[in-house]
Amino acid sequence: MSSVASGSTERPCIGVFDSGFGGLTVLRALLQHLPGADYLYLGDTARLPYGSKSAETITRYTAAAIRTLTGHGAQLVVIACNTASALALPHLQANSIIPLVGVIQPGAQAAKLATKDTSQPILVLATEATVASHAYQQACAEHGLSTLEKACPLLVPLVEEGWTDHPVTRQVAEIYLNEAVATARPGAILLGCTHYPLLRPLLQRSAESLLGPIPVIDSAEATALHVQTMLPQAAHASPAQPALRFFATDSPQKFQRLGQRFLAHPIESVTLLDLDT
Ligand code: DGL
């Protein structure tokens, strides 16, 4: 496996890739746990959603994004997109010249830590492509956990619309949750999509009214903690604030406007990129 030089006094540069804005929730966690790094974020907003695309297409798009981030100086790339982590990462990791980190393994690990009763399955909410890959099922099985996997394709567009606490979103979430728990009662809910942490309060309320108290986990923090073990020198804040650069493949203005909601931080400027060239 490729590794990042350790012991260096220079700030490492971490690339973060997502199909759109959602991965900014992962960047937020990285900034919190690795304030001593600089960051490049690339959102393939022109081609979102990835969640309904084939493994071949997702792998091709993800490979191009990693090349771009590496070309701009990233020494490690976090694939914040659950769909790309599930479908593309296993193919790309073997030939990568820099370390690539996905969100599936850290998410499964977080589920293990949050689950008291391992006889109950973990309910994984994710895109259609992630569910079809069964990547979370396999990763959870490695921790002795069973899963119920539920595709929730309507949630991404609802979050993109800003309807994170809207009656329609509540109704949609309740339908998905009811369908998901029809056959078994889960012990925890794992948010297996970049956009769902924005719905956490709504999902938590809906799940609790259906099932009673239940842990809701997302992989953002677990992923950041995993990256911290790879770059311990970046765990400590330094006098300089992290340098942040943002790239998007469609409207920089829209990225700036919506992205601030995901990042919970102002986004100064966004560079438009064409990943096809
Ligand atoms: N980033 C995707 C994920 O985490 C959600 C949005 C999309 O479908 O592209 O699976």
Short mmCIF file of N, CA and C and ligand atoms in Angstrom, two decimals, residues 18-20 48-52 80-83 127 130 156 192-195, ligand 1:
data_model
loop_
_atom_site.label_atom_id
_atom_site.label_comp_id
_atom_site.label_asym_id
_atom_site.label_seq_id
_atom_site.Cartn_x
_atom_site.Cartn_y
_atom_site.Cartn_z
N ASP A 18 -15.95 14.08 -3.79
CA ASP A 18 -17.35 13.62 -3.70
C ASP A 18 -18.02 13.90 -5.03
N SER A 19 -19.17 13.26 -5.23
CA SER A 19 -19.94 13.52 -6.43
C SER A 19 -20.53 14.93 -6.41
N GLY A 20 -20.57 15.55 -5.24
CA GLY A 20 -21.14 16.90 -5.19
C GLY A 20 -20.77 17.62 -3.91
N LEU A 48 -23.37 14.61 -10.73
CA LEU A 48 -24.17 14.09 -9.62
C LEU A 48 -25.59 13.79 -10.15
N PRO A 49 -26.27 12.75 -9.76
CA PRO A 49 -25.89 11.80 -8.72
C PRO A 49 -25.09 10.62 -9.27
N TYR A 50 -24.19 10.12 -8.44
CA TYR A 50 -23.49 8.89 -8.76
C TYR A 50 -24.33 7.66 -8.34
N GLY A 51 -25.22 7.91 -7.38
CA GLY A 51 -25.95 6.81 -6.74
C GLY A 51 -26.82 5.98 -7.66
N SER A 52 -27.07 6.47 -8.87
CA SER A 52 -27.90 5.71 -9.80
C SER A 52 -27.09 5.24 -11.01
N ALA A 80 -14.93 10.71 -0.17
CA ALA A 80 -16.01 10.98 0.78
C ALA A 80 -17.34 10.41 0.29
N CYS A 81 -17.44 10.20 -1.01
CA CYS A 81 -18.69 9.70 -1.59
C CYS A 81 -18.83 8.21 -1.26
N ASN A 82 -19.92 7.87 -0.60
CA ASN A 82 -20.14 6.46 -0.23
C ASN A 82 -20.25 5.58 -1.46
N THR A 83 -20.94 6.10 -2.49
CA THR A 83 -21.14 5.31 -3.71
C THR A 83 -19.80 5.02 -4.39
N THR A 127 -27.49 5.06 -1.13
CA THR A 127 -28.01 5.18 -2.50
C THR A 127 -28.27 3.78 -3.07
N THR A 130 -24.92 1.99 -3.86
CA THR A 130 -24.21 1.50 -2.67
C THR A 130 -24.90 0.26 -2.12
N VAL A 156 -31.45 12.27 -1.52
CA VAL A 156 -30.41 13.18 -2.04
C VAL A 156 -31.04 14.42 -2.69
N GLY A 192 -25.32 5.88 5.28
CA GLY A 192 -24.33 5.46 4.28
C GLY A 192 -24.34 6.32 3.04
N CYS A 193 -24.54 7.62 3.22
CA CYS A 193 -24.55 8.55 2.09
C CYS A 193 -24.14 9.92 2.62
N THR A 194 -23.34 10.62 1.82
CA THR A 194 -22.82 11.92 2.25
C THR A 194 -23.91 12.91 2.65
N HIS A 195 -25.08 12.80 2.01
CA HIS A 195 -26.13 13.80 2.24
C HIS A 195 -26.94 13.56 3.52
N1 DGL B 1 -22.22 11.23 -2.64
C1 DGL B 1 -23.21 10.18 -2.82
C2 DGL B 1 -23.02 9.13 -1.74
O1 DGL B 1 -22.49 9.38 -0.67
C3 DGL B 1 -24.62 10.73 -2.76
C4 DGL B 1 -24.98 11.64 -3.94
C5 DGL B 1 -24.92 10.91 -5.27
O2 DGL B 1 -25.73 9.99 -5.51
O3 DGL B 1 -24.05 11.25 -6.06
O4 DGL B 1 -23.39 8.00 -1.96
#
